[in-house]
Structures are given as structure tokens and as C-alpha cells.
Tab-separated table of C-alpha atoms in Angstrom:
chain	number	residue	atom	x	y	z
A	257	MET	CA	-19.013	48.088	99.328
A	258	ARG	CA	-19.000	44.384	98.398
A	259	ILE	CA	-19.719	43.594	94.716
A	260	PRO	CA	-21.086	40.148	93.796
A	261	LYS	CA	-18.715	37.763	92.607
A	262	THR	CA	-20.711	37.055	89.207
A	263	LEU	CA	-20.607	40.759	88.722
A	264	LEU	CA	-16.808	41.296	89.201
A	265	SER	CA	-16.114	38.297	86.918
A	266	CYS	CA	-18.406	39.639	84.321
A	267	VAL	CA	-16.732	43.156	84.448
A	268	SER	CA	-13.258	41.571	84.396
A	269	LEU	CA	-14.029	39.520	81.160
A	270	LEU	CA	-15.819	42.425	79.520
A	271	LEU	CA	-12.758	44.677	80.129
A	272	THR	CA	-10.336	42.217	79.052
A	273	PHE	CA	-11.745	41.838	75.641
A	274	GLY	CA	-12.476	45.651	75.179
A	275	VAL	CA	-16.238	45.372	75.670
A	276	GLN	CA	-18.119	47.862	77.891
A	277	PRO	CA	-20.469	46.078	80.441
A	278	ALA	CA	-24.264	46.256	79.775
A	279	TRP	CA	-24.958	44.761	83.043
A	280	ALA	CA	-26.829	41.752	81.594
A	281	PHE	CA	-25.925	38.493	82.793
A	282	ASP	CA	-25.861	34.905	81.610
A	283	CYS	CA	-28.666	32.994	83.181
A	284	ALA	CA	-26.522	29.680	82.862
A	285	LYS	CA	-24.206	31.284	85.355
A	286	ALA	CA	-26.561	32.830	87.743
A	287	GLN	CA	-25.728	32.374	91.295
A	288	SER	CA	-27.593	34.967	93.548
A	289	LEU	CA	-31.063	34.623	94.589
A	290	ILE	CA	-32.010	37.811	92.515
A	291	GLU	CA	-30.239	36.537	89.348
A	292	LYS	CA	-32.054	33.152	89.749
A	293	ALA	CA	-35.456	34.601	90.340
A	294	ILE	CA	-34.939	36.874	87.140
A	295	CYS	CA	-34.044	33.779	85.150
A	296	ALA	CA	-36.938	31.841	86.477
A	297	ASP	CA	-39.476	34.542	85.334
A	298	PRO	CA	-39.625	35.483	81.533
A	299	LEU	CA	-41.170	38.862	82.681
A	300	LEU	CA	-38.527	39.663	85.170
A	301	LYS	CA	-35.901	38.681	82.638
A	302	ALA	CA	-37.480	40.776	80.013
A	303	ALA	CA	-37.554	43.837	82.382
A	304	ASP	CA	-33.890	43.125	83.350
A	305	ASP	CA	-33.079	42.985	79.664
A	306	ALA	CA	-34.885	46.295	78.986
A	307	MET	CA	-33.107	48.054	81.866
A	308	SER	CA	-29.817	46.704	80.494
A	309	ALA	CA	-30.566	48.055	76.977
A	310	ALA	CA	-31.303	51.376	78.534
A	311	TYR	CA	-27.929	51.498	80.349
A	312	SER	CA	-26.114	50.760	77.202
A	313	SER	CA	-28.205	53.520	75.330
A	314	LEU	CA	-27.313	56.042	78.188
A	315	ARG	CA	-23.746	55.035	78.316
A	316	GLU	CA	-23.171	56.085	74.657
A	317	ALA	CA	-24.756	59.567	75.356
A	318	LEU	CA	-22.196	60.189	78.352
A	319	ASN	CA	-18.465	61.249	78.237
A	320	ALA	CA	-15.866	59.450	79.990
A	321	ALA	CA	-16.071	60.893	83.439
A	322	GLU	CA	-19.957	60.571	83.335
A	323	ARG	CA	-19.518	56.863	82.294
A	324	LYS	CA	-17.345	56.245	85.262
A	325	GLY	CA	-20.165	57.571	87.575
A	326	LEU	CA	-22.627	55.582	85.809
A	327	THR	CA	-20.764	52.325	86.229
A	328	ALA	CA	-20.160	53.129	90.075
A	329	SER	CA	-23.654	53.970	90.540
A	330	GLN	CA	-24.943	50.710	88.701
A	331	ARG	CA	-22.656	48.497	90.619
A	332	LYS	CA	-24.012	50.051	94.059
A	333	TRP	CA	-27.607	49.710	92.822
A	334	ILE	CA	-27.134	46.007	91.878
A	335	LYS	CA	-25.893	45.491	95.357
A	336	ASN	CA	-28.863	47.335	96.866
A	337	ARG	CA	-31.341	45.273	94.772
A	338	GLU	CA	-29.549	42.067	96.080
A	339	ASP	CA	-30.008	43.128	99.662
A	340	SER	CA	-33.427	44.888	99.639
A	341	CYS	CA	-35.171	42.267	97.403
A	342	GLY	CA	-33.254	39.232	98.734
A	343	VAL	CA	-35.125	39.237	102.060
A	344	GLN	CA	-38.423	38.809	100.373
A	345	GLU	CA	-40.066	35.617	99.199
A	346	GLY	CA	-42.503	34.455	96.573
A	347	ALA	CA	-44.784	37.097	95.109
A	348	GLU	CA	-43.113	39.840	97.218
A	349	LEU	CA	-39.806	38.851	95.918
A	350	THR	CA	-41.035	39.138	92.323
A	351	SER	CA	-42.835	42.480	92.909
A	352	CYS	CA	-39.630	43.941	94.468
A	353	ILE	CA	-37.444	42.980	91.499
A	354	ARG	CA	-40.030	44.154	89.149
A	355	GLN	CA	-40.532	47.484	90.830
A	356	GLN	CA	-36.915	48.380	91.417
A	357	THR	CA	-35.733	47.181	87.902
A	358	GLY	CA	-38.571	49.250	86.256
A	359	GLU	CA	-37.684	52.318	88.378
A	360	ARG	CA	-33.921	51.900	87.378
A	361	ARG	CA	-34.967	51.653	83.537
A	362	ARG	CA	-37.139	54.851	83.726
A	363	LEU	CA	-34.128	56.578	85.410
A	364	PHE	CA	-31.891	55.682	82.541
A	365	LEU	CA	-34.440	56.980	80.199
A	366	ALA	CA	-34.908	60.229	82.249
A	367	ALA	CA	-38.616	59.684	81.737
A	368	PRO	CA	-40.909	61.967	83.721
A	369	GLU	CA	-43.429	60.358	86.128
A	370	SER	CA	-46.166	62.439	84.418
A	371	GLY	CA	-46.642	64.649	81.153
A	372	PRO	CA	-45.742	64.104	77.656
A	373	GLY	CA	-42.135	64.984	78.009
A	374	THR	CA	-40.356	68.084	76.813
A	375	GLY	CA	-39.523	66.674	73.298
A	376	ALA	CA	-35.717	66.978	74.002
A	377	ARG	CA	-33.562	64.220	75.281
A	378	MET	CA	-32.786	64.420	79.097
A	379	VAL	CA	-30.402	61.989	80.719
A	380	PRO	CA	-29.299	61.082	84.257
A	381	ILE	CA	-25.908	62.206	85.702
A	382	PHE	CA	-24.265	60.182	88.495
A	383	VAL	CA	-21.689	61.725	90.953
A	384	GLN	CA	-20.067	59.133	93.128
A	385	GLN	CA	-17.319	59.000	95.557
A	386	ASP	CA	-16.612	56.212	97.947
A	387	PRO	CA	-12.875	56.178	98.753
A	388	ASP	CA	-13.680	54.570	102.166
A	389	PRO	CA	-17.070	53.078	102.654
A	390	HIS	CA	-16.832	53.019	106.258
A	391	ARG	CA	-16.332	56.761	106.340
A	392	PHE	CA	-17.421	58.451	103.226
A	393	ASP	CA	-20.373	58.016	100.795
A	394	VAL	CA	-21.159	60.710	98.293
A	395	ASP	CA	-24.104	59.563	95.899
A	396	TYR	CA	-25.945	62.163	93.653
A	397	THR	CA	-28.117	61.157	90.891
A	398	LEU	CA	-29.526	64.123	88.947
A	399	ILE	CA	-31.200	64.750	85.404
A	400	ARG	CA	-30.258	67.255	82.814
A	401	PHE	CA	-30.637	67.966	79.074
A	402	ALA	CA	-28.350	66.248	76.854
A	403	ALA	CA	-27.736	68.920	74.454
A	404	PRO	CA	-29.601	72.133	75.841
A	405	LYS	CA	-30.878	74.417	72.994
A	406	SER	CA	-33.400	76.806	74.437
A	407	ARG	CA	-33.014	79.306	77.131
A	408	GLY	CA	-35.361	77.295	79.556
A	409	GLU	CA	-33.299	74.019	78.947
A	410	THR	CA	-29.988	75.858	79.581
A	411	LEU	CA	-31.386	77.483	82.850
A	412	PHE	CA	-32.509	73.959	84.139
A	413	ASN	CA	-29.198	72.708	83.331
A	414	ALA	CA	-27.345	75.499	85.165
A	415	ASP	CA	-29.600	74.736	88.255
A	416	VAL	CA	-28.351	71.042	88.108
A	417	ASP	CA	-24.785	71.862	87.392
A	418	LYS	CA	-24.849	74.136	90.573
A	419	ILE	CA	-25.898	71.167	92.577
A	420	ILE	CA	-23.175	68.852	90.989
A	421	LYS	CA	-20.431	71.606	91.725
A	422	ASP	CA	-21.649	71.888	95.438
A	423	ALA	CA	-21.234	68.053	95.887
A	424	PRO	CA	-18.827	67.738	98.738
A	425	LEU	CA	-16.230	65.352	96.939
A	426	LYS	CA	-13.116	67.167	98.402
A	427	ARG	CA	-14.296	68.261	101.651
A	428	GLN	CA	-15.051	65.159	103.617
A	429	GLU	CA	-11.849	65.343	105.819
A	430	GLU	CA	-13.179	68.578	107.296
A	431	ALA	CA	-16.744	67.618	107.608
A	432	ALA	CA	-16.393	64.181	109.149
A	433	PRO	CA	-14.679	64.092	112.529
A	434	GLU	CA	-12.167	61.027	112.932
A	435	GLY	CA	-14.064	57.962	113.844
A	436	MET	CA	-17.383	59.165	112.448
A	437	ASN	CA	-19.320	58.557	109.116
A	438	TYR	CA	-20.009	61.163	106.473
A	439	ALA	CA	-22.806	60.677	103.724
A	440	SER	CA	-24.259	63.128	101.365
A	441	TYR	CA	-26.941	61.964	98.913
A	442	SER	CA	-29.083	63.826	96.316
A	443	ALA	CA	-31.755	62.276	94.040
A	444	MET	CA	-33.844	63.746	91.400
A	445	ASP	CA	-37.022	62.936	89.655
A	446	VAL	CA	-38.742	64.972	86.849
A	447	THR	CA	-42.382	64.910	88.244
A	448	TYR	CA	-43.920	66.565	85.248
A	449	ALA	CA	-42.444	67.672	81.757
A	450	SER	CA	-43.983	69.039	78.608
A	451	PRO	CA	-42.746	71.537	76.070
A	452	LYS	CA	-44.081	74.391	78.166
A	453	PHE	CA	-43.307	73.372	81.712
A	454	LEU	CA	-40.885	71.386	83.779
A	455	SER	CA	-40.943	70.472	87.366
A	456	ALA	CA	-38.302	68.287	89.130
A	457	LYS	CA	-38.047	67.215	92.729
A	458	ILE	CA	-34.719	66.987	94.536
A	459	GLU	CA	-34.374	64.939	97.649
A	460	ALA	CA	-31.203	65.483	99.758
A	461	TRP	CA	-29.776	63.984	102.980
A	462	GLU	CA	-26.525	64.590	104.513
A	463	ASN	CA	-24.827	63.072	107.659
A	464	THR	CA	-21.686	65.074	108.803
A	465	GLY	CA	-21.249	62.837	111.880
A	466	GLY	CA	-23.555	64.195	114.247
A	467	ALA	CA	-26.413	62.418	116.058
A	468	HIS	CA	-28.395	61.961	113.088
A	469	GLY	CA	-28.463	63.114	109.435
A	470	ASN	CA	-30.646	65.852	108.099
A	471	GLY	CA	-32.283	66.286	104.639
A	472	GLY	CA	-35.333	67.741	102.737
A	473	THR	CA	-37.047	68.114	99.539
A	474	SER	CA	-36.919	70.948	97.083
A	475	ALA	CA	-37.996	71.887	93.634
A	476	ILE	CA	-36.944	73.259	90.315
A	477	ASN	CA	-39.864	74.551	88.194
A	478	ILE	CA	-39.013	76.073	84.851
A	479	ASP	CA	-41.162	77.919	82.334
A	480	LEU	CA	-39.692	76.391	79.143
A	481	VAL	CA	-41.388	78.885	76.834
A	482	ARG	CA	-40.267	81.929	78.631
A	483	GLY	CA	-36.937	80.388	79.740
A	484	THR	CA	-37.448	81.563	83.197
A	485	ALA	CA	-37.754	80.070	86.866
A	486	LEU	CA	-41.276	80.100	87.627
A	487	LYS	CA	-42.583	82.011	90.859
A	488	VAL	CA	-45.766	81.641	92.917
A	489	GLU	CA	-47.019	85.086	91.744
A	490	ASP	CA	-46.856	83.812	88.224
A	491	LEU	CA	-49.396	81.109	89.043
A	492	LEU	CA	-51.643	82.600	91.876
A	493	ASP	CA	-52.810	85.826	93.357
A	494	ASP	CA	-53.254	86.593	97.133
A	495	ASN	CA	-56.773	85.447	97.243
A	496	ALA	CA	-55.937	82.142	95.754
A	497	LEU	CA	-52.979	81.777	98.266
A	498	LEU	CA	-55.382	82.506	101.084
A	499	ARG	CA	-57.820	79.741	100.058
A	500	LEU	CA	-54.745	77.303	99.863
A	501	LYS	CA	-53.273	78.315	103.059
A	502	ASN	CA	-56.655	77.480	104.825
A	503	ASP	CA	-56.795	74.138	102.995
A	504	CYS	CA	-53.146	73.402	103.799
A	505	ILE	CA	-53.625	74.324	107.539
A	506	ALA	CA	-56.539	71.767	107.695
A	507	GLN	CA	-54.260	69.130	106.096
A	508	ILE	CA	-51.375	69.741	108.549
A	509	ALA	CA	-53.799	69.615	111.494
A	510	VAL	CA	-54.799	66.032	110.344
A	511	GLN	CA	-51.277	65.112	109.857
A	512	LYS	CA	-50.318	66.443	113.283
A	513	LYS	CA	-52.983	64.337	114.870
A	514	GLU	CA	-51.983	61.246	113.118
A	515	LYS	CA	-48.365	61.892	114.175
A	516	ASN	CA	-49.223	62.466	117.662
A	517	ASP	CA	-51.068	59.395	118.631
A	518	GLY	CA	-54.408	60.693	117.709
A	519	GLN	CA	-54.264	63.961	119.915
A	520	ASP	CA	-56.225	66.863	118.467
A	521	PHE	CA	-53.752	69.477	117.174
A	522	ASP	CA	-53.700	72.654	119.234
A	523	PRO	CA	-51.548	75.312	117.313
A	524	ALA	CA	-51.405	77.473	120.445
A	525	ASN	CA	-49.648	74.710	122.387
A	526	ASP	CA	-47.419	73.634	119.686
A	527	PRO	CA	-43.945	75.333	119.956
A	528	ASN	CA	-42.666	74.196	116.616
A	529	TYR	CA	-45.965	75.373	114.574
A	530	GLN	CA	-46.131	78.997	113.261
A	531	GLU	CA	-49.013	79.932	110.666
A	532	GLN	CA	-46.622	82.383	109.069
A	533	THR	CA	-44.342	79.538	108.190
A	534	VAL	CA	-47.201	78.034	106.247
A	535	VAL	CA	-47.710	81.235	104.452
A	536	ASP	CA	-43.970	81.638	103.644
A	537	VAL	CA	-43.589	78.091	102.217
A	538	LEU	CA	-46.740	78.353	100.091
A	539	LYS	CA	-45.092	81.640	98.610
A	540	SER	CA	-41.954	79.750	97.706
A	541	LEU	CA	-42.242	77.775	94.718
A	542	GLU	CA	-38.997	75.816	95.478
A	543	ALA	CA	-41.262	73.850	97.876
A	544	TRP	CA	-43.806	72.997	95.272
A	545	ASN	CA	-43.840	69.963	93.126
A	546	PHE	CA	-46.146	69.428	90.076
A	547	TRP	CA	-47.689	66.433	88.507
A	548	GLN	CA	-50.248	66.186	85.701
A	549	ASP	CA	-53.054	65.788	88.334
A	550	LYS	CA	-51.869	67.482	91.597
A	551	ALA	CA	-49.241	69.555	93.172
A	552	ILE	CA	-47.491	68.840	96.555
A	553	VAL	CA	-46.072	71.505	98.820
A	554	THR	CA	-43.391	70.098	101.312
A	555	PHE	CA	-42.632	71.398	104.703
A	556	ASN	CA	-39.207	69.771	105.516
A	557	SER	CA	-38.291	68.729	109.040
A	558	TYR	CA	-38.103	71.475	111.594
A	559	ALA	CA	-40.290	73.764	109.475
A	560	ILE	CA	-43.626	73.288	111.428
A	561	GLY	CA	-42.611	70.333	113.502
A	562	SER	CA	-39.914	68.510	115.411
A	563	TYR	CA	-37.253	66.428	113.856
A	564	ALA	CA	-39.044	63.307	115.094
A	565	GLU	CA	-42.277	64.438	113.363
A	566	GLY	CA	-40.549	64.553	109.918
A	567	PRO	CA	-41.840	66.434	106.897
A	568	TYR	CA	-45.323	67.539	106.296
A	569	GLU	CA	-47.025	67.766	102.914
A	570	CYS	CA	-50.122	69.602	101.437
A	571	GLU	CA	-51.615	68.413	98.394
A	572	PHE	CA	-53.595	70.334	95.876
A	573	PRO	CA	-55.632	68.542	92.938
A	574	MET	CA	-54.736	70.152	89.645
A	575	ALA	CA	-58.313	71.001	89.031
A	576	LYS	CA	-58.521	73.052	92.068
A	577	LEU	CA	-55.245	74.926	91.217
A	578	LYS	CA	-56.624	75.603	87.774
A	579	SER	CA	-59.722	77.031	89.246
A	580	LEU	CA	-57.726	79.374	91.430
A	581	ALA	CA	-54.910	80.205	89.060
A	582	LYS	CA	-54.405	83.497	87.213
A	583	SER	CA	-55.450	83.479	83.602
A	584	GLY	CA	-52.825	82.027	81.212
A	585	ALA	CA	-51.025	80.525	84.176
A	586	ASN	CA	-48.368	77.906	83.126
A	587	LEU	CA	-49.645	74.854	84.777
A	588	PRO	CA	-49.555	71.157	83.784
A	589	GLU	CA	-52.168	70.380	81.127
């Protein structure tokens, strides 16, 4: 992984004088296209400074090992922003920088995509290993409670800690045959958070050196009041699931047609599709992610389609879910 020269110089000076890098840069020394674009636009500069401030605040909340992961992740992210936004021009360049910088700041703050927040501080955790960028790349970005106090917060952290523990930091030699690349990525977003309910989406992808990598989406849904992992039966009865199943099948049929060049979907002639799979996935809350206004159920690749088709999703408005839910069901407000 190549780090921009200006970044390396900045880090070197900061370490020399015992100051920790905040990733802000001096516009008088801006060299890259992205740096120059940021310095030429007061709004972009303000966004970049806000991200840098969030980085510094987060760094103070982490231990030494976690800080090391944060530093490695930020270096990689800056390189990726340079590469992805650097191919844009004009308004598209500005939009790319603004979007990526804003998303990075939100990650540092562990801000949920929707909902009022839990009331307790959450922080991102970065697990990085890149001993040989030509062969190995392990990159996990997860979110946990900084100081869990309740049973629900402790349970959520335990789920996150298990993902961290299972990160393949010491098994690459076994997993990647000689001459092949190995990569393992995992990224978390808190899609909804309130003092009562927390929903987090985890997107994972792994390449062990085969023809292509494989990945998928899963979810953690915690009842923070009861301190338990939510289950579908906590929210919906069988009649409600039947109505959602019929709605979901109709959505899948539309997506099947779109992915197959407009051809009508014929379940009987689709060897990858089983209606029972739709039922089984709907009954597993590990496939559900919640936002304030909706829920999305994800069918990962191979579940009801070929690898080339990719994942399928069924989206349900929150108003509909609440109309079908059990009395007192813990759903986003």
C-alpha cells in the first residue's frame, strides 16, 4: 500500500516531536489533487477538519492496540479517497470528497444511520493486518460500546468481540495457496439506535484464493431494555409472517426479472429458487436490518439465486410492520 508522500512527511514530523497525528494537513503544503480541492473549497476544508477532530477525539478513547488499528485504517482510507475521488472532476470531485469525508466522520462518531442513539457512547474498532499487500489484506471495521453498563450493551459487545476474535489474522498461510491473494473484510453500520433497540448491519467478504470471493450481510438486533437478542417471534406472529412472505415473494419476482434481462420469473424453472428458503430467511432476524422508517431482509448470494445474480432484498415500510406486529413489540419508534 502506497502512502502519499505528504502524509508520510506529516507523520514523521509528528512522531519526531511526540505529537500524535490528527490527519489534518497544511494547505500551504497541499500536493495531491484531493488536498488541493479541499483547500480550494471552504466547505470541504471544514468537513475535513471536522473529520480530523472526530479522529482525534476517538483516538483519546482507545487503548494503544486500538490506536494502532485506527492509524493503519486511516492511512488506507486516505489512500482510497485519493484513488476513488481522484478520477472525478468538477462537481463530481467535490461531491465525492464531501460524501466520503462525511461518512468517515460519522464512523468516527459511531453515529447511527437513524434513530436518536442509545444515550451511551459507541466507538469504532479497527482490526488491520497487511504484512504483504500483494497477498494478504485483513480489514475489519466494527462498532462497540466504549464502556458497556447494561446487560444489552454487554451482549452487543460480546457479539462484536466474537467477530474480532474470529478475524483470520494468523491463518493466512493456511488459507491462501502460494501465489494467490487472501483478503478478509468486515464492516459494520448501526442502522438504528435508541435506548430500547439497536440494529447493526455487518457486511463481510472473503477471498481465500479461489475463482472469486464470497460475502454476505448479517445483522445484530438487541433489545436493550431486556438485554436479549431479538427474535422474529418477539415481533411477528405466523399470520404476519405469511403476509410478509407473500409481499417478499412479489418483490423477489420483480428483482428476478430485472436481473434476467426483463424475462418474467418462473419459480418452477429456477433451480436456485425455493419458496421455503424465503420462509426460513424471514424467520431469522439475523437477516433483518432495521431503520427508523423501514426494515430490509437480505438474501445473500446463493440463497435464492446464482452467484452471478448476487443478493436479493425485501423491504418493508415500518408503518406496515407496526400494523402487523405483536402488541408491545420492540420496533423503531
